[in-house]
Tab-separated table of C-alpha atoms in Angstrom:
chain	number	residue	atom	x	y	z
A	30	MET	CA	8.308	16.885	-36.066
A	31	LYS	CA	9.308	17.391	-32.454
A	32	ILE	CA	6.948	15.605	-30.117
A	33	LEU	CA	8.569	16.803	-26.923
A	34	GLU	CA	10.871	19.689	-26.162
A	35	MET	CA	12.205	20.408	-22.721
A	36	ASN	CA	14.256	23.570	-22.449
A	37	HIS	CA	16.432	24.720	-19.547
A	38	ILE	CA	14.561	22.640	-17.020
A	39	ASN	CA	15.305	23.256	-13.370
A	40	LYS	CA	13.923	21.192	-10.553
A	41	LYS	CA	14.551	21.555	-6.859
A	42	PHE	CA	13.437	19.487	-3.912
A	43	GLY	CA	13.671	22.101	-1.188
A	44	ASP	CA	17.207	23.430	-1.491
A	45	LEU	CA	18.454	20.426	-3.378
A	46	GLU	CA	18.800	21.044	-7.089
A	47	VAL	CA	18.103	17.712	-8.766
A	48	ILE	CA	17.775	18.941	-12.352
A	49	LYS	CA	20.125	21.663	-13.479
A	50	ASP	CA	19.315	23.432	-16.708
A	51	ILE	CA	18.569	20.346	-18.757
A	52	SER	CA	17.385	20.597	-22.346
A	53	LEU	CA	16.330	17.711	-24.508
A	54	SER	CA	13.965	16.976	-27.341
A	55	VAL	CA	12.376	13.943	-28.896
A	56	SER	CA	11.285	13.750	-32.521
A	57	GLU	CA	8.490	11.630	-33.889
A	58	GLY	CA	9.468	7.973	-34.114
A	59	GLU	CA	12.598	8.502	-32.115
A	60	ILE	CA	13.610	6.360	-29.167
A	61	LEU	CA	15.622	8.086	-26.502
A	62	SER	CA	17.178	6.244	-23.592
A	63	ILE	CA	18.293	7.983	-20.437
A	64	ILE	CA	20.927	6.206	-18.394
A	65	GLY	CA	22.926	7.164	-15.352
A	66	PRO	CA	23.598	6.260	-11.736
A	67	SER	CA	20.931	6.334	-9.025
A	68	GLY	CA	20.133	9.837	-7.904
A	69	SER	CA	21.281	11.349	-11.192
A	70	GLY	CA	17.849	12.860	-11.803
A	71	LYS	CA	16.884	10.638	-14.722
A	72	SER	CA	13.602	9.542	-13.208
A	73	THR	CA	12.914	13.078	-12.052
A	74	ILE	CA	13.257	14.486	-15.558
A	75	LEU	CA	10.700	11.912	-16.700
A	76	ARG	CA	8.356	12.856	-13.882
A	77	CYS	CA	8.753	16.494	-14.863
A	78	ALA	CA	7.953	15.686	-18.481
A	79	THR	CA	4.785	13.892	-17.405
A	80	MET	CA	3.820	16.694	-14.974
A	81	LEU	CA	3.959	14.421	-11.947
A	82	GLU	CA	6.549	16.841	-10.616
A	83	SER	CA	6.314	20.555	-11.258
A	84	ILE	CA	9.402	22.272	-12.574
A	85	ASN	CA	11.041	25.315	-10.998
A	86	GLY	CA	12.202	26.788	-14.280
A	87	GLY	CA	12.313	26.170	-18.030
A	88	GLU	CA	9.668	25.115	-20.503
A	89	ILE	CA	7.984	21.936	-21.618
A	90	ILE	CA	6.464	21.810	-25.092
A	91	TYR	CA	4.403	18.991	-26.559
A	92	MET	CA	3.946	19.124	-30.322
A	93	GLY	CA	4.417	22.850	-30.379
A	94	GLN	CA	2.024	23.475	-27.481
A	95	LYS	CA	3.394	24.896	-24.276
A	96	ALA	CA	2.632	22.638	-21.343
A	97	ALA	CA	4.719	24.823	-19.048
A	98	TYR	CA	6.876	27.908	-19.366
A	99	THR	CA	8.671	30.418	-17.208
A	100	ASP	CA	7.477	34.029	-17.359
A	101	ASN	CA	9.593	37.178	-16.955
A	102	ASN	CA	9.173	37.064	-13.188
A	103	LYS	CA	10.571	33.525	-13.142
A	104	ASN	CA	7.205	32.038	-12.289
A	105	VAL	CA	6.455	28.731	-13.927
A	106	ILE	CA	3.076	28.761	-15.636
A	107	TYR	CA	1.384	25.454	-16.444
A	108	ALA	CA	-1.290	24.998	-19.077
A	109	LYS	CA	-4.731	24.682	-17.538
A	110	GLY	CA	-8.153	23.258	-18.304
A	111	LYS	CA	-8.824	22.059	-21.814
A	112	GLU	CA	-5.315	22.784	-22.986
A	113	ALA	CA	-3.796	20.777	-20.134
A	114	LYS	CA	-6.174	17.910	-20.870
A	115	TYR	CA	-5.196	17.957	-24.523
A	116	ILE	CA	-1.502	17.900	-23.710
A	117	ASN	CA	-2.021	15.193	-21.098
A	118	SER	CA	-3.647	12.979	-23.713
A	119	LYS	CA	-0.499	13.108	-25.835
A	120	PHE	CA	1.740	11.116	-23.528
A	121	GLY	CA	1.641	7.882	-21.579
A	122	LEU	CA	3.802	6.623	-18.753
A	123	VAL	CA	4.801	3.136	-17.694
A	124	PHE	CA	5.804	3.055	-14.037
A	125	GLN	CA	8.551	1.089	-12.396
A	126	ASN	CA	6.067	-0.662	-10.117
A	127	PHE	CA	3.217	-0.882	-12.646
A	128	ASN	CA	0.555	0.914	-10.576
A	129	LEU	CA	-2.262	-1.122	-12.026
A	130	PHE	CA	-5.623	-0.655	-10.339
A	131	PRO	CA	-5.940	-3.797	-8.207
A	132	HIS	CA	-9.723	-3.729	-8.029
A	133	TYR	CA	-10.094	-3.688	-11.819
A	134	SER	CA	-9.632	-6.708	-14.041
A	135	VAL	CA	-6.946	-6.573	-16.716
A	136	ILE	CA	-9.408	-5.588	-19.419
A	137	LYS	CA	-11.000	-2.909	-17.247
A	138	ASN	CA	-7.592	-1.517	-16.333
A	139	ILE	CA	-6.955	-1.045	-20.025
A	140	THR	CA	-10.372	0.120	-21.201
A	141	ASP	CA	-11.738	2.250	-18.357
A	142	ALA	CA	-9.842	5.461	-19.072
A	143	PRO	CA	-10.357	5.378	-22.861
A	144	ILE	CA	-14.090	4.896	-22.266
A	145	HIS	CA	-14.686	7.190	-19.299
A	146	VAL	CA	-11.992	9.796	-19.746
A	147	GLN	CA	-11.601	9.963	-23.503
A	148	LYS	CA	-15.297	9.114	-23.982
A	149	ARG	CA	-14.543	6.834	-26.854
A	150	ASN	CA	-16.813	4.200	-28.305
A	151	LYS	CA	-16.940	1.160	-26.026
A	152	LYS	CA	-16.855	-1.442	-28.745
A	153	GLU	CA	-13.930	0.167	-30.488
A	154	VAL	CA	-11.976	0.469	-27.227
A	155	PHE	CA	-12.560	-3.169	-26.344
A	156	GLU	CA	-11.392	-4.263	-29.771
A	157	GLN	CA	-8.266	-2.181	-29.418
A	158	ALA	CA	-7.682	-3.531	-25.906
A	159	LYS	CA	-7.949	-7.098	-27.142
A	160	ALA	CA	-5.511	-6.395	-29.936
A	161	LEU	CA	-3.114	-4.834	-27.438
A	162	LEU	CA	-3.391	-7.822	-25.111
A	163	GLU	CA	-2.509	-10.032	-28.028
A	164	LYS	CA	0.439	-7.833	-28.805
A	165	VAL	CA	1.805	-8.137	-25.258
A	166	GLY	CA	1.010	-11.863	-25.201
A	167	LEU	CA	-1.729	-11.850	-22.590
A	168	THR	CA	-4.845	-12.663	-24.595
A	169	ASP	CA	-5.951	-15.279	-22.077
A	170	LYS	CA	-5.545	-12.985	-19.070
A	171	ALA	CA	-8.205	-10.380	-19.893
A	172	ASP	CA	-10.443	-11.293	-16.968
A	173	TYR	CA	-7.680	-11.811	-14.427
A	174	TYR	CA	-6.960	-9.396	-11.621
A	175	PRO	CA	-3.505	-7.872	-11.244
A	176	PHE	CA	-2.665	-9.910	-8.119
A	177	GLN	CA	-3.087	-13.087	-10.137
A	178	LEU	CA	-0.338	-12.051	-12.556
A	179	SER	CA	3.437	-12.125	-12.340
A	180	GLY	CA	5.331	-8.848	-12.226
A	181	GLY	CA	6.262	-9.161	-15.875
A	182	GLN	CA	2.664	-9.795	-16.845
A	183	GLN	CA	1.499	-6.843	-14.764
A	184	GLN	CA	4.023	-4.614	-16.460
A	185	ARG	CA	2.860	-5.771	-19.867
A	186	VAL	CA	-0.710	-4.950	-18.885
A	187	SER	CA	0.399	-1.508	-17.816
A	188	ILE	CA	2.078	-1.013	-21.201
A	189	ALA	CA	-1.164	-2.050	-22.911
A	190	ARG	CA	-3.068	0.333	-20.653
A	191	ALA	CA	-0.806	3.206	-21.644
A	192	LEU	CA	-1.034	2.316	-25.338
A	193	CYS	CA	-4.817	2.122	-25.347
A	194	MET	CA	-4.880	5.876	-24.710
A	195	ASN	CA	-3.216	6.298	-28.140
A	196	PRO	CA	-0.387	8.502	-26.885
A	197	LYS	CA	2.000	10.220	-29.273
A	198	ILE	CA	4.875	9.491	-26.932
A	199	LEU	CA	5.376	6.823	-24.311
A	200	PHE	CA	7.633	7.215	-21.276
A	201	PHE	CA	9.119	4.278	-19.406
A	202	ASP	CA	10.383	4.875	-15.882
A	203	GLU	CA	12.773	2.005	-15.199
A	204	PRO	CA	10.187	-0.484	-16.433
A	205	THR	CA	12.229	-3.543	-15.542
A	206	SER	CA	13.796	-2.508	-12.245
A	207	ALA	CA	11.191	-4.333	-10.168
A	208	LEU	CA	11.558	-7.524	-12.199
A	209	ASP	CA	13.928	-10.468	-12.218
A	210	PRO	CA	16.020	-11.089	-15.346
A	211	GLU	CA	13.613	-13.613	-16.830
A	212	LEU	CA	10.651	-11.278	-16.549
A	213	THR	CA	12.772	-8.385	-17.765
A	214	ILE	CA	13.176	-10.170	-21.085
A	215	GLU	CA	9.367	-10.221	-21.519
A	216	ILE	CA	9.199	-6.466	-21.159
A	217	LEU	CA	12.155	-5.754	-23.393
A	218	LYS	CA	10.535	-7.901	-26.067
A	219	VAL	CA	7.423	-5.750	-25.971
A	220	ILE	CA	9.391	-2.511	-26.112
A	221	ARG	CA	11.416	-3.882	-28.986
A	222	ALA	CA	8.191	-4.631	-30.860
A	223	LEU	CA	7.002	-1.089	-30.247
A	224	ALA	CA	10.306	0.236	-31.520
A	225	LYS	CA	9.770	-1.662	-34.749
A	226	GLU	CA	6.493	0.199	-35.172
A	227	HIS	CA	8.317	3.479	-34.615
A	228	MET	CA	6.497	4.360	-31.458
A	229	THR	CA	8.068	7.485	-29.990
A	230	MET	CA	9.550	6.504	-26.648
A	231	VAL	CA	11.703	7.805	-23.825
A	232	ILE	CA	13.141	5.052	-21.684
A	233	VAL	CA	14.866	5.545	-18.351
A	234	THR	CA	16.703	2.307	-17.802
A	235	HIS	CA	19.535	0.394	-16.203
A	236	GLU	CA	19.622	-2.115	-19.027
A	237	MET	CA	22.651	-0.731	-20.882
A	238	ASN	CA	22.788	-3.327	-23.598
A	239	PHE	CA	19.124	-2.942	-24.245
A	240	ALA	CA	19.446	0.840	-24.398
A	241	LYS	CA	22.210	0.440	-26.917
A	242	GLU	CA	20.243	-1.993	-29.002
A	243	VAL	CA	16.873	-0.298	-29.100
A	244	SER	CA	17.429	3.446	-29.000
A	245	ASN	CA	18.384	6.051	-31.582
A	246	ARG	CA	19.946	8.291	-29.005
A	247	ILE	CA	21.238	7.887	-25.483
A	248	ILE	CA	21.614	10.493	-22.787
A	249	PHE	CA	23.956	9.864	-19.894
A	250	MET	CA	22.969	11.870	-16.842
A	251	GLU	CA	24.684	12.481	-13.564
A	252	LYS	CA	24.058	14.854	-10.675
A	253	GLY	CA	21.233	16.609	-12.455
A	254	VAL	CA	23.061	17.393	-15.689
A	255	ILE	CA	23.469	15.713	-19.047
A	256	VAL	CA	27.038	14.474	-19.140
A	257	GLU	CA	26.905	13.195	-22.659
A	258	GLU	CA	24.451	12.706	-25.471
A	259	MET	CA	25.400	10.023	-27.925
A	260	THR	CA	24.329	7.508	-30.508
A	261	PRO	CA	24.227	3.860	-29.453
A	262	ASP	CA	27.360	3.144	-31.492
A	263	GLU	CA	29.275	5.768	-29.566
A	264	MET	CA	28.056	4.511	-26.230
A	265	PHE	CA	30.627	1.913	-25.285
A	266	SER	CA	33.406	3.761	-27.075
A	267	SER	CA	32.810	7.101	-25.371
A	268	ASN	CA	35.810	9.284	-24.666
A	269	ASN	CA	34.064	10.973	-21.793
A	270	GLU	CA	35.823	9.905	-18.600
A	271	ARG	CA	32.658	9.829	-16.509
A	272	THR	CA	30.682	7.859	-19.072
A	273	LYS	CA	33.555	5.445	-19.426
A	274	THR	CA	33.756	4.806	-15.691
A	275	PHE	CA	30.029	4.319	-15.398
A	276	LEU	CA	29.778	1.921	-18.304
A	277	GLY	CA	33.045	0.281	-17.352
A	278	ARG	CA	31.633	-0.536	-13.960
A	279	TYR	CA	28.588	-1.897	-15.666
A	280	HIS	CA	30.720	-4.099	-17.890
A	281	ASN	CA	32.709	-5.437	-14.967
A	282	MET	CA	29.503	-6.201	-13.155
A	283	ALA	CA	27.977	-7.885	-16.175
B	10	MET	CA	-46.290	-10.794	33.389
B	11	SER	CA	-46.101	-13.795	31.129
B	12	PHE	CA	-42.965	-14.776	29.278
B	13	SER	CA	-44.579	-14.105	25.925
B	14	THR	CA	-45.516	-10.581	27.006
B	15	ILE	CA	-41.957	-9.946	28.071
B	16	LEU	CA	-40.724	-11.280	24.743
B	17	PHE	CA	-43.186	-9.110	22.905
B	18	GLN	CA	-42.234	-5.967	24.822
B	19	LEU	CA	-38.517	-6.590	24.455
B	20	GLY	CA	-39.084	-7.373	20.793
B	21	SER	CA	-40.752	-4.033	20.212
B	22	GLY	CA	-37.866	-2.388	22.109
B	23	MET	CA	-35.478	-4.212	19.828
B	24	LEU	CA	-37.139	-2.644	16.798
B	25	LYS	CA	-36.454	0.766	18.299
B	26	SER	CA	-32.838	-0.183	18.995
B	27	MET	CA	-32.545	-1.234	15.378
B	28	GLY	CA	-34.024	2.096	14.355
B	29	ILE	CA	-31.293	3.952	16.223
B	30	PHE	CA	-28.703	1.625	14.734
B	31	LEU	CA	-29.821	2.010	11.128
B	32	TRP	CA	-30.264	5.775	11.262
B	33	THR	CA	-26.857	6.175	12.856
B	34	ILE	CA	-25.147	4.030	10.223
B	35	VAL	CA	-26.870	5.772	7.328
B	36	LEU	CA	-25.957	9.218	8.625
B	37	SER	CA	-22.581	8.731	10.263
B	38	LEU	CA	-20.799	6.865	7.462
B	39	PRO	CA	-21.174	9.602	4.811
B	40	LEU	CA	-20.756	12.293	7.467
B	41	GLY	CA	-17.597	10.550	8.640
B	42	LEU	CA	-16.223	10.576	5.091
B	43	PHE	CA	-16.738	14.329	4.831
B	44	VAL	CA	-15.276	14.880	8.284
B	45	SER	CA	-12.212	12.925	7.194
B	46	PHE	CA	-11.847	15.301	4.230
B	47	GLY	CA	-11.885	18.181	6.689
B	48	ARG	CA	-9.367	16.378	8.870
B	49	MET	CA	-7.016	16.045	5.876
B	50	SER	CA	-7.717	19.500	4.454
B	51	LYS	CA	-4.861	21.771	3.456
B	52	ASN	CA	-6.753	24.594	5.111
B	53	ASN	CA	-5.275	24.920	8.615
B	54	THR	CA	-8.352	26.449	10.226
B	55	LEU	CA	-10.707	23.803	8.912
B	56	ARG	CA	-8.318	21.007	9.783
B	57	ASN	CA	-7.913	22.252	13.339
B	58	ILE	CA	-11.627	22.744	13.890
B	59	VAL	CA	-12.249	19.181	12.735
B	60	LYS	CA	-9.412	17.951	14.928
B	61	VAL	CA	-10.990	19.574	17.992
B	62	TYR	CA	-14.382	18.160	17.056
B	63	ILE	CA	-13.008	14.619	16.768
B	64	SER	CA	-11.076	15.035	19.976
B	65	ILE	CA	-14.186	16.112	21.916
B	66	MET	CA	-16.339	13.357	20.427
B	67	ARG	CA	-13.793	10.717	21.342
B	68	GLY	CA	-12.779	12.290	24.623
B	69	THR	CA	-16.144	12.592	26.349
B	70	PRO	CA	-18.785	9.972	27.184
B	71	LEU	CA	-21.389	9.342	24.525
B	72	MET	CA	-24.092	9.345	27.211
B	73	LEU	CA	-23.104	12.863	28.204
B	74	GLN	CA	-23.127	13.974	24.562
B	75	LEU	CA	-26.630	12.584	24.134
B	76	MET	CA	-27.837	14.583	27.103
B	77	ILE	CA	-26.216	17.786	25.900
B	78	VAL	CA	-27.753	17.380	22.439
B	79	TYR	CA	-31.172	16.670	23.924
B	80	TYR	CA	-31.340	19.328	26.637
B	81	SER	CA	-29.421	22.217	25.115
B	82	PRO	CA	-32.252	23.521	22.854
B	83	PHE	CA	-34.319	23.928	26.017
B	84	LEU	CA	-31.554	25.157	28.305
B	85	LEU	CA	-30.095	27.582	25.771
B	86	PHE	CA	-33.165	28.780	23.888
B	87	GLY	CA	-36.096	27.716	26.045
B	88	MET	CA	-37.416	25.567	23.204
B	89	ASN	CA	-39.954	22.793	23.710
B	90	ILE	CA	-38.036	19.525	23.393
B	91	LYS	CA	-40.865	17.041	23.916
B	92	SER	CA	-40.807	15.723	20.373
B	93	PHE	CA	-37.044	16.143	20.103
B	94	ARG	CA	-36.119	12.940	21.945
B	95	PHE	CA	-35.615	10.635	18.976
B	96	PRO	CA	-33.968	13.244	16.722
B	97	ALA	CA	-31.624	14.137	19.588
B	98	ILE	CA	-30.597	10.513	19.972
B	99	ILE	CA	-29.935	10.154	16.253
B	100	ILE	CA	-28.008	13.430	16.078
B	101	GLY	CA	-25.976	12.491	19.147
B	102	PHE	CA	-25.111	9.047	17.837
B	103	ALA	CA	-24.439	10.276	14.301
B	104	ILE	CA	-21.994	13.037	15.233
B	105	ASN	CA	-20.225	10.758	17.692
B	106	TYR	CA	-19.828	7.851	15.312
B	107	ALA	CA	-18.938	10.162	12.426
B	108	ALA	CA	-15.861	11.194	14.410
B	109	TYR	CA	-14.725	7.585	14.776
B	110	PHE	CA	-15.532	6.732	11.177
B	111	ALA	CA	-13.678	9.864	10.031
B	112	GLU	CA	-10.486	8.609	11.631
B	113	ILE	CA	-10.996	5.193	10.066
B	114	PHE	CA	-11.554	6.737	6.631
B	115	ARG	CA	-8.488	8.913	7.105
B	116	SER	CA	-6.301	5.950	7.971
B	117	GLY	CA	-7.586	4.157	4.876
B	118	ILE	CA	-7.158	7.086	2.522
B	119	GLU	CA	-3.701	7.912	3.817
B	120	SER	CA	-2.602	4.307	3.416
B	121	MET	CA	-3.260	4.388	-0.334
B	122	PRO	CA	-0.030	4.293	-2.324
B	123	VAL	CA	0.679	7.530	-4.172
B	124	GLY	CA	1.213	5.470	-7.343
B	125	GLN	CA	-2.527	4.936	-7.634
B	126	TYR	CA	-3.096	8.684	-7.774
B	127	GLU	CA	-0.238	9.117	-10.235
B	128	ALA	CA	-1.452	6.375	-12.539
B	129	ALA	CA	-4.953	7.872	-12.486
B	130	ARG	CA	-3.584	11.302	-13.237
B	131	ILE	CA	-1.519	10.099	-16.188
B	132	LEU	CA	-4.618	8.373	-17.558
B	133	GLY	CA	-6.480	11.674	-17.379
B	134	TYR	CA	-8.936	10.928	-14.572
B	135	GLY	CA	-10.134	14.061	-12.818
B	136	LYS	CA	-9.803	14.476	-9.072
B	137	LYS	CA	-13.371	13.414	-8.362
B	138	GLN	CA	-13.225	10.467	-10.751
B	139	THR	CA	-9.942	9.351	-9.227
B	140	PHE	CA	-11.373	9.385	-5.743
B	141	ILE	CA	-14.687	7.737	-6.535
B	142	LYS	CA	-13.484	5.136	-9.046
B	143	ILE	CA	-9.945	4.369	-7.981
B	144	ILE	CA	-9.334	5.360	-4.379
B	145	LEU	CA	-12.611	4.926	-2.468
B	146	PRO	CA	-13.342	1.316	-3.492
B	147	GLN	CA	-9.891	0.275	-2.334
B	148	VAL	CA	-10.204	2.325	0.855
B	149	ILE	CA	-13.500	0.622	1.705
B	150	LYS	CA	-11.895	-2.792	1.374
B	151	ARG	CA	-9.001	-1.750	3.583
B	152	ILE	CA	-11.076	-0.243	6.374
B	153	LEU	CA	-13.818	-2.847	6.492
B	154	PRO	CA	-12.444	-4.745	9.523
B	155	SER	CA	-12.190	-1.521	11.551
B	156	VAL	CA	-15.669	-0.458	10.445
B	157	THR	CA	-17.046	-3.836	11.528
B	158	ASN	CA	-15.558	-3.209	14.958
B	159	GLU	CA	-17.304	0.133	15.265
B	160	VAL	CA	-20.585	-1.173	13.943
B	161	ILE	CA	-20.636	-3.953	16.513
B	162	THR	CA	-19.913	-1.446	19.256
B	163	LEU	CA	-22.775	0.674	17.954
B	164	VAL	CA	-25.255	-2.186	18.349
B	165	LYS	CA	-24.411	-2.309	22.035
B	166	ASP	CA	-24.167	1.480	22.380
B	167	THR	CA	-27.789	1.903	21.289
B	168	SER	CA	-28.626	0.943	24.875
B	169	LEU	CA	-27.260	4.326	25.961
B	170	ALA	CA	-30.476	5.853	24.627
B	171	PHE	CA	-31.990	4.758	27.968
B	172	SER	CA	-30.341	7.866	29.442
B	173	LEU	CA	-32.847	9.989	27.512
B	174	ALA	CA	-35.669	7.717	28.650
B	175	TYR	CA	-36.133	6.399	25.125
B	176	MET	CA	-37.954	3.089	25.187
B	177	GLU	CA	-35.499	0.901	23.344
B	178	MET	CA	-34.769	-2.643	24.402
B	179	PHE	CA	-32.461	-1.937	27.335
B	180	SER	CA	-34.830	0.641	28.905
B	181	ILE	CA	-37.696	-1.776	28.620
B	182	ALA	CA	-35.700	-4.629	30.113
B	183	LYS	CA	-34.717	-2.445	33.046
B	184	GLN	CA	-38.292	-1.403	33.554
B	185	ILE	CA	-39.645	-4.935	33.593
B	186	VAL	CA	-36.894	-6.083	35.914
B	187	ALA	CA	-37.750	-3.316	38.384
B	188	LYS	CA	-41.508	-3.900	38.165
B	189	GLU	CA	-41.626	-7.693	38.180
B	190	SER	CA	-38.501	-8.283	40.222
B	191	THR	CA	-37.293	-10.950	37.810
B	192	PHE	CA	-33.853	-11.170	36.303
B	193	MET	CA	-35.068	-12.860	33.153
B	194	PRO	CA	-35.584	-9.783	30.907
B	195	PHE	CA	-31.873	-9.009	31.167
B	196	ILE	CA	-31.024	-12.485	29.956
B	197	VAL	CA	-33.476	-12.208	27.096
B	198	ALA	CA	-32.159	-8.732	26.201
B	199	ALA	CA	-28.603	-10.075	26.240
B	200	ILE	CA	-29.625	-12.862	23.871
B	201	PHE	CA	-31.375	-10.371	21.598
B	202	TYR	CA	-28.326	-8.090	21.492
B	203	TYR	CA	-26.144	-11.066	20.766
B	204	ILE	CA	-28.344	-12.240	17.903
B	205	PHE	CA	-28.496	-8.685	16.552
B	206	ASN	CA	-24.717	-8.498	16.555
B	207	PHE	CA	-24.342	-11.958	15.147
B	208	VAL	CA	-26.444	-10.940	12.164
B	209	VAL	CA	-24.519	-7.673	11.775
B	210	ALA	CA	-21.147	-9.431	11.970
B	211	THR	CA	-22.250	-12.062	9.450
B	212	PHE	CA	-23.439	-9.336	7.109
B	213	MET	CA	-20.132	-7.480	7.380
B	214	GLU	CA	-18.242	-10.699	6.794
B	215	GLN	CA	-20.219	-11.222	3.619
B	216	ILE	CA	-19.259	-7.804	2.342
B	217	GLU	CA	-15.635	-8.606	3.151
B	218	ASN	CA	-15.919	-11.837	1.203
B	219	LYS	CA	-17.468	-9.996	-1.699
B	220	LEU	CA	-14.498	-7.644	-1.804
B	221	SER	CA	-11.935	-10.404	-1.536
B	222	TYR	CA	-11.952	-10.925	-5.291
B	223	TYR	CA	-8.803	-8.827	-5.434
B	224	ARG	CA	-5.816	-8.103	-3.271
């Protein structure tokens, strides 16, 4: 089953077209990585998928339900009210800079939305939160506040927070870009564990080797278009000139 | 007049000063929050009206504003304002301080990183929930030092109520000084104001400490 479909997406910032007619889809259990140089639009496409940015054309469909579509007059119509809420509950997003709530403890960061937004049973949510903290290796940090944690720990909390909402698909927006290499490993470990459980994920990343290792499919983006869509095996042996240069540069750097 | 009488009279004046202070705080803080919403509104007309309001409140003397509030019902509509003295003082202080607090709230709200709103939105919080649960508590922590500043100024500003012949501490001190030709009531009043502010500042510091559990 397709969890997410994005068709013919267009996105402009003023006159600048940052996403040009991009289509992509993600099936259940699939892990898609999006790579590309800075300014290629890879983060923007993620922000469009999560409705943090509104699109200027195209359609976004979650599990068969239209979150946004373009009508005959080229107006983009977004789902509203209950429908929007339902769709919103299907995805989670892990930010580059975590965006934890600093005035909430770790456990409250994770449990507050499930309890007060999803109106779920408190006890059940807390049990799930504790299990998630164990999964990300932070059992002993439940009562800490975000400022008391390292960046890697904060990011792991934010992954637990996203997971506690029971999303069908989880987006990662450069989850390791704000972290040093040591802390990056912590995060990649968690994502790897999620991959083993066949969590559906879309990962925008600069970690090429990780993308190759963990994903089923990789999209290389540049200047608002998809240059190439490939399997991980094809990645470093691509015949596409642009892909080759980009990854070549990466290799030289690494 | 004996020293204890002076103390007693100034003490009763102090209670009235405190009355002005407390009423002003209770009214102007929430009012200021709503004014700040108007100041940040997407509606141009509303935003500009609020801008003009803040500009007038900050640009003219509070004493003058108190007089306008007090006398205008009589001057404009011929109404009897005898029992309007205290309400006029509270209204005058509240709308003046609301303007200052509005700007403080605005600075706090606008300093919040957009990521907090985005994270709340992804987690499904509604607009109201986001503001009350996520944004406002952090804003309060951020603006507390500026609010403390204003609150301390307010303690001293309560003395401006003398201009409407309201018998708070400063008016009484002035009166005794004139009648008894002794300087002492001023000194006592100064000490009382200082103690008042010391208590207020300590209280504010305690709130700050309470909110220092996170960064």
